[in-house]
Amino acid sequence: MPAESAPGAESPSVGGSTSPAADAGTPDEPAGQDHAGSTPTAASGTRRCTADGLTMRLGRGDAGAGQIHYLLTFVNKSTTACALRGFPGVSLIKRDGSAIGVPAEREGAMRGQTVIGSGRTAEVTLHTLNQGINGSGCWSRPDYLRVYPPGSKDALTLRTSALHVCGDRFTTTAVGS
């Protein structure tokens, strides 16, 4: 079931040049460099999803036992199925385009390829801690979330201040359905 948009989340922009956060700032290394990034995928013959064929939305933080999990949902806006496999590159970005903290680290195991039909979704979970759990403070709230789909050198940018990273823990899972 698709996640609801988080308070403060706005419609996503696609591509690397649609917002100040995408044009300026620290270069991020796209995730997913450990698998083939060719247009058709080897396993299914389905083409790899690209940033221009996706949108995304961020769900509300789900807190429990000192942990906060945010569901980040990729939506295939193209007319044909595409596939994702691996970990996205995820960074918090200020209005001036500079990065906040460090990009999300990988958490958990690599999953198999996820084929996303037209209008369908795939998800990753972003993980952080509640304020005060790890004794370290929280990062500044972002103005944007910059996400490189696995295997892509082009990013999606979502305007949001909803994600709040604390305890110096910021991770992402691999893509799944």
PDB file of C-alpha atoms in Angstrom:
ATOM      1  CA  MET A   1       0.000   0.000   0.000  1.00  0.00           C
ATOM      2  CA  PRO A   2       1.513   3.381  -0.937  1.00  0.00           C
ATOM      3  CA  ALA A   3       2.716   5.652   1.833  1.00  0.00           C
ATOM      4  CA  GLU A   4       0.968   8.923   2.487  1.00  0.00           C
ATOM      5  CA  SER A   5       2.821  12.153   1.931  1.00  0.00           C
ATOM      6  CA  ALA A   6       4.473  13.506   5.018  1.00  0.00           C
ATOM      7  CA  PRO A   7       3.433  16.840   6.439  1.00  0.00           C
ATOM      8  CA  GLY A   8       5.584  19.442   4.776  1.00  0.00           C
ATOM      9  CA  ALA A   9       6.205  17.205   1.745  1.00  0.00           C
ATOM     10  CA  GLU A  10       5.429  18.712  -1.597  1.00  0.00           C
ATOM     11  CA  SER A  11       5.136  17.335  -5.076  1.00  0.00           C
ATOM     12  CA  PRO A  12       8.463  15.912  -6.226  1.00  0.00           C
ATOM     13  CA  SER A  13      10.598  17.332  -8.949  1.00  0.00           C
ATOM     14  CA  VAL A  14      12.406  14.971 -11.237  1.00  0.00           C
ATOM     15  CA  GLY A  15      15.894  15.237 -12.619  1.00  0.00           C
ATOM     16  CA  GLY A  16      19.062  16.932 -11.591  1.00  0.00           C
ATOM     17  CA  SER A  17      18.279  20.501 -12.596  1.00  0.00           C
ATOM     18  CA  THR A  18      14.808  21.275 -11.320  1.00  0.00           C
ATOM     19  CA  SER A  19      15.696  22.914  -8.015  1.00  0.00           C
ATOM     20  CA  PRO A  20      18.526  24.824  -6.405  1.00  0.00           C
ATOM     21  CA  ALA A  21      19.335  21.691  -4.417  1.00  0.00           C
ATOM     22  CA  ALA A  22      19.928  19.753  -7.589  1.00  0.00           C
ATOM     23  CA  ASP A  23      22.009  22.424  -9.303  1.00  0.00           C
ATOM     24  CA  ALA A  24      24.416  23.208  -6.498  1.00  0.00           C
ATOM     25  CA  GLY A  25      25.979  21.417  -3.608  1.00  0.00           C
ATOM     26  CA  THR A  26      28.241  18.553  -2.848  1.00  0.00           C
ATOM     27  CA  PRO A  27      28.413  15.908  -5.554  1.00  0.00           C
ATOM     28  CA  ASP A  28      26.910  12.649  -4.400  1.00  0.00           C
ATOM     29  CA  GLU A  29      28.019   9.276  -5.619  1.00  0.00           C
ATOM     30  CA  PRO A  30      24.976   7.426  -6.931  1.00  0.00           C
ATOM     31  CA  ALA A  31      24.249   4.164  -5.177  1.00  0.00           C
ATOM     32  CA  GLY A  32      23.915   0.917  -7.036  1.00  0.00           C
ATOM     33  CA  GLN A  33      27.349   0.986  -8.621  1.00  0.00           C
ATOM     34  CA  ASP A  34      27.786  -2.690  -7.757  1.00  0.00           C
ATOM     35  CA  HIS A  35      25.363  -3.977 -10.374  1.00  0.00           C
ATOM     36  CA  ALA A  36      24.785  -3.592 -14.085  1.00  0.00           C
ATOM     37  CA  GLY A  37      23.183  -0.298 -15.063  1.00  0.00           C
ATOM     38  CA  SER A  38      22.370  -1.115 -18.662  1.00  0.00           C
ATOM     39  CA  THR A  39      19.002  -0.107 -20.041  1.00  0.00           C
ATOM     40  CA  PRO A  40      17.529  -3.642 -20.216  1.00  0.00           C
ATOM     41  CA  THR A  41      18.128  -5.665 -17.096  1.00  0.00           C
ATOM     42  CA  ALA A  42      19.781  -9.036 -17.521  1.00  0.00           C
ATOM     43  CA  ALA A  43      17.362 -11.058 -15.412  1.00  0.00           C
ATOM     44  CA  SER A  44      14.013 -10.013 -16.855  1.00  0.00           C
ATOM     45  CA  GLY A  45      14.623  -8.035 -20.020  1.00  0.00           C
ATOM     46  CA  THR A  46      12.803  -5.125 -18.333  1.00  0.00           C
ATOM     47  CA  ARG A  47      14.559  -1.786 -18.680  1.00  0.00           C
ATOM     48  CA  ARG A  48      16.135  -0.148 -15.632  1.00  0.00           C
ATOM     49  CA  CYS A  49      14.067   2.648 -14.071  1.00  0.00           C
ATOM     50  CA  THR A  50      15.520   6.093 -14.641  1.00  0.00           C
ATOM     51  CA  ALA A  51      15.022   9.300 -12.677  1.00  0.00           C
ATOM     52  CA  ASP A  52      12.979  10.845 -15.498  1.00  0.00           C
ATOM     53  CA  GLY A  53      10.506   7.936 -15.360  1.00  0.00           C
ATOM     54  CA  LEU A  54      10.003   8.076 -11.582  1.00  0.00           C
ATOM     55  CA  THR A  55       8.497  10.316  -8.943  1.00  0.00           C
ATOM     56  CA  MET A  56       8.755   9.777  -5.205  1.00  0.00           C
ATOM     57  CA  ARG A  57       7.024  10.553  -1.956  1.00  0.00           C
ATOM     58  CA  LEU A  58       8.067  10.388   1.678  1.00  0.00           C
ATOM     59  CA  GLY A  59       5.788   8.860   4.302  1.00  0.00           C
ATOM     60  CA  ARG A  60       5.381  10.036   7.871  1.00  0.00           C
ATOM     61  CA  GLY A  61       7.984   8.925  10.375  1.00  0.00           C
ATOM     62  CA  ASP A  62       7.006   5.736  12.204  1.00  0.00           C
ATOM     63  CA  ALA A  63       8.559   5.898  15.678  1.00  0.00           C
ATOM     64  CA  GLY A  64       9.021   3.080  18.158  1.00  0.00           C
ATOM     65  CA  ALA A  65      11.641   1.895  20.668  1.00  0.00           C
ATOM     66  CA  GLY A  66      13.872   4.883  19.955  1.00  0.00           C
ATOM     67  CA  GLN A  67      13.907   4.257  16.203  1.00  0.00           C
ATOM     68  CA  ILE A  68      12.228   6.265  13.419  1.00  0.00           C
ATOM     69  CA  HIS A  69      11.527   4.737  10.010  1.00  0.00           C
ATOM     70  CA  TYR A  70      10.382   6.744   6.980  1.00  0.00           C
ATOM     71  CA  LEU A  71       8.960   4.963   3.944  1.00  0.00           C
ATOM     72  CA  LEU A  72      10.315   6.441   0.698  1.00  0.00           C
ATOM     73  CA  THR A  73       8.170   5.334  -2.233  1.00  0.00           C
ATOM     74  CA  PHE A  74       9.248   5.380  -5.891  1.00  0.00           C
ATOM     75  CA  VAL A  75       6.352   5.640  -8.369  1.00  0.00           C
ATOM     76  CA  ASN A  76       6.780   4.577 -12.007  1.00  0.00           C
ATOM     77  CA  LYS A  77       5.230   7.432 -13.992  1.00  0.00           C
ATOM     78  CA  SER A  78       6.239   5.983 -17.368  1.00  0.00           C
ATOM     79  CA  THR A  79       3.914   3.935 -19.571  1.00  0.00           C
ATOM     80  CA  THR A  80       6.004   0.752 -19.393  1.00  0.00           C
ATOM     81  CA  ALA A  81       7.388  -1.433 -16.625  1.00  0.00           C
ATOM     82  CA  CYS A  82      10.895  -0.788 -15.350  1.00  0.00           C
ATOM     83  CA  ALA A  83      13.152  -2.439 -12.773  1.00  0.00           C
ATOM     84  CA  LEU A  84      15.228  -1.363  -9.787  1.00  0.00           C
ATOM     85  CA  ARG A  85      17.820  -3.373  -7.885  1.00  0.00           C
ATOM     86  CA  GLY A  86      20.053  -2.115  -5.130  1.00  0.00           C
ATOM     87  CA  PHE A  87      20.369   0.789  -2.749  1.00  0.00           C
ATOM     88  CA  PRO A  88      19.485   4.378  -3.648  1.00  0.00           C
ATOM     89  CA  GLY A  89      21.813   7.268  -2.882  1.00  0.00           C
ATOM     90  CA  VAL A  90      19.992   9.531  -0.403  1.00  0.00           C
ATOM     91  CA  SER A  91      21.122  12.948   0.868  1.00  0.00           C
ATOM     92  CA  LEU A  92      19.590  15.779   2.864  1.00  0.00           C
ATOM     93  CA  ILE A  93      20.027  19.143   1.152  1.00  0.00           C
ATOM     94  CA  LYS A  94      19.746  22.770   2.314  1.00  0.00           C
ATOM     95  CA  ARG A  95      18.005  25.448   0.263  1.00  0.00           C
ATOM     96  CA  ASP A  96      21.408  26.720  -0.948  1.00  0.00           C
ATOM     97  CA  GLY A  97      22.226  23.259  -2.355  1.00  0.00           C
ATOM     98  CA  SER A  98      24.743  22.220   0.290  1.00  0.00           C
ATOM     99  CA  ALA A  99      24.540  18.816   1.948  1.00  0.00           C
ATOM    100  CA  ILE A 100      23.474  18.250   5.538  1.00  0.00           C
ATOM    101  CA  GLY A 101      25.456  15.531   7.273  1.00  0.00           C
ATOM    102  CA  VAL A 102      26.514  12.581   5.135  1.00  0.00           C
ATOM    103  CA  PRO A 103      24.569  10.498   2.591  1.00  0.00           C
ATOM    104  CA  ALA A 104      22.546   7.593   3.980  1.00  0.00           C
ATOM    105  CA  GLU A 105      24.522   4.423   4.585  1.00  0.00           C
ATOM    106  CA  ARG A 106      23.314   1.034   3.374  1.00  0.00           C
ATOM    107  CA  GLU A 107      21.373  -1.074   5.871  1.00  0.00           C
ATOM    108  CA  GLY A 108      20.413  -4.698   5.430  1.00  0.00           C
ATOM    109  CA  ALA A 109      20.849  -7.159   2.622  1.00  0.00           C
ATOM    110  CA  MET A 110      20.731  -6.624  -1.113  1.00  0.00           C
ATOM    111  CA  ARG A 111      17.363  -7.701  -2.491  1.00  0.00           C
ATOM    112  CA  GLY A 112      16.463  -9.160  -5.845  1.00  0.00           C
ATOM    113  CA  GLN A 113      15.328  -7.054  -8.743  1.00  0.00           C
ATOM    114  CA  THR A 114      11.993  -5.262  -8.293  1.00  0.00           C
ATOM    115  CA  VAL A 115       9.926  -4.781 -11.458  1.00  0.00           C
ATOM    116  CA  ILE A 116       7.582  -1.794 -11.216  1.00  0.00           C
ATOM    117  CA  GLY A 117       4.618  -1.663 -13.586  1.00  0.00           C
ATOM    118  CA  SER A 118       3.322   1.628 -14.947  1.00  0.00           C
ATOM    119  CA  GLY A 119       1.739   3.572 -12.075  1.00  0.00           C
ATOM    120  CA  ARG A 120       3.006   1.038  -9.519  1.00  0.00           C
ATOM    121  CA  THR A 121       5.438   1.534  -6.640  1.00  0.00           C
ATOM    122  CA  ALA A 122       8.595   0.242  -4.963  1.00  0.00           C
ATOM    123  CA  GLU A 123       9.916   1.302  -1.588  1.00  0.00           C
ATOM    124  CA  VAL A 124      12.941   1.763   0.630  1.00  0.00           C
ATOM    125  CA  THR A 125      13.023   2.488   4.337  1.00  0.00           C
ATOM    126  CA  LEU A 126      15.061   5.390   5.689  1.00  0.00           C
ATOM    127  CA  HIS A 127      16.123   4.881   9.308  1.00  0.00           C
ATOM    128  CA  THR A 128      17.251   7.254  12.044  1.00  0.00           C
ATOM    129  CA  LEU A 129      16.940   7.565  15.831  1.00  0.00           C
ATOM    130  CA  ASN A 130      14.699   9.573  18.143  1.00  0.00           C
ATOM    131  CA  GLN A 131      16.307  12.719  19.513  1.00  0.00           C
ATOM    132  CA  GLY A 132      18.468  12.016  22.567  1.00  0.00           C
ATOM    133  CA  ILE A 133      18.758   8.227  22.076  1.00  0.00           C
ATOM    134  CA  ASN A 134      22.413   8.071  21.058  1.00  0.00           C
ATOM    135  CA  GLY A 135      23.621  11.055  23.055  1.00  0.00           C
ATOM    136  CA  SER A 136      24.475  13.016  19.933  1.00  0.00           C
ATOM    137  CA  GLY A 137      22.317  15.779  18.566  1.00  0.00           C
ATOM    138  CA  CYS A 138      20.188  16.073  15.474  1.00  0.00           C
ATOM    139  CA  TRP A 139      21.124  17.415  12.060  1.00  0.00           C
ATOM    140  CA  SER A 140      19.453  20.510  10.681  1.00  0.00           C
ATOM    141  CA  ARG A 141      16.167  19.809   8.970  1.00  0.00           C
ATOM    142  CA  PRO A 142      16.531  19.683   5.193  1.00  0.00           C
ATOM    143  CA  ASP A 143      14.758  21.736   2.576  1.00  0.00           C
ATOM    144  CA  TYR A 144      15.134  18.926   0.030  1.00  0.00           C
ATOM    145  CA  LEU A 145      15.728  15.212  -0.180  1.00  0.00           C
ATOM    146  CA  ARG A 146      17.997  14.215  -3.092  1.00  0.00           C
ATOM    147  CA  VAL A 147      17.675  10.592  -4.189  1.00  0.00           C
ATOM    148  CA  TYR A 148      19.610   8.716  -6.856  1.00  0.00           C
ATOM    149  CA  PRO A 149      17.676   5.599  -7.916  1.00  0.00           C
ATOM    150  CA  PRO A 150      19.929   2.511  -7.887  1.00  0.00           C
ATOM    151  CA  GLY A 151      22.261   2.526 -10.895  1.00  0.00           C
ATOM    152  CA  SER A 152      21.402   6.112 -11.859  1.00  0.00           C
ATOM    153  CA  LYS A 153      23.608   9.177 -12.150  1.00  0.00           C
ATOM    154  CA  ASP A 154      20.517  11.421 -12.264  1.00  0.00           C
ATOM    155  CA  ALA A 155      18.657  12.350  -9.082  1.00  0.00           C
ATOM    156  CA  LEU A 156      15.095  12.973  -8.020  1.00  0.00           C
ATOM    157  CA  THR A 157      14.575  15.923  -5.693  1.00  0.00           C
ATOM    158  CA  LEU A 158      11.719  16.171  -3.196  1.00  0.00           C
ATOM    159  CA  ARG A 159      11.012  19.355  -1.290  1.00  0.00           C
ATOM    160  CA  THR A 160      10.512  18.349   2.355  1.00  0.00           C
ATOM    161  CA  SER A 161      11.553  19.263   5.869  1.00  0.00           C
ATOM    162  CA  ALA A 162       9.802  16.241   7.397  1.00  0.00           C
ATOM    163  CA  LEU A 163      12.833  13.969   7.715  1.00  0.00           C
ATOM    164  CA  HIS A 164      14.781  14.680  10.903  1.00  0.00           C
ATOM    165  CA  VAL A 165      18.029  12.748  11.386  1.00  0.00           C
ATOM    166  CA  CYS A 166      19.240  12.286  14.962  1.00  0.00           C
ATOM    167  CA  GLY A 167      21.907  10.245  16.716  1.00  0.00           C
ATOM    168  CA  ASP A 168      24.163  10.332  13.651  1.00  0.00           C
ATOM    169  CA  ARG A 169      22.214   7.398  12.188  1.00  0.00           C
ATOM    170  CA  PHE A 170      20.924   7.773   8.623  1.00  0.00           C
ATOM    171  CA  THR A 171      20.489   4.593   6.597  1.00  0.00           C
ATOM    172  CA  THR A 172      18.528   3.232   3.659  1.00  0.00           C
ATOM    173  CA  THR A 173      17.438  -0.272   2.766  1.00  0.00           C
ATOM    174  CA  ALA A 174      17.630  -1.774  -0.716  1.00  0.00           C
ATOM    175  CA  VAL A 175      14.639  -1.312  -3.018  1.00  0.00           C
ATOM    176  CA  GLY A 176      11.738  -3.737  -2.534  1.00  0.00           C
ATOM    177  CA  SER A 177       8.092  -3.900  -3.487  1.00  0.00           C
TER     178      SER A 177
END
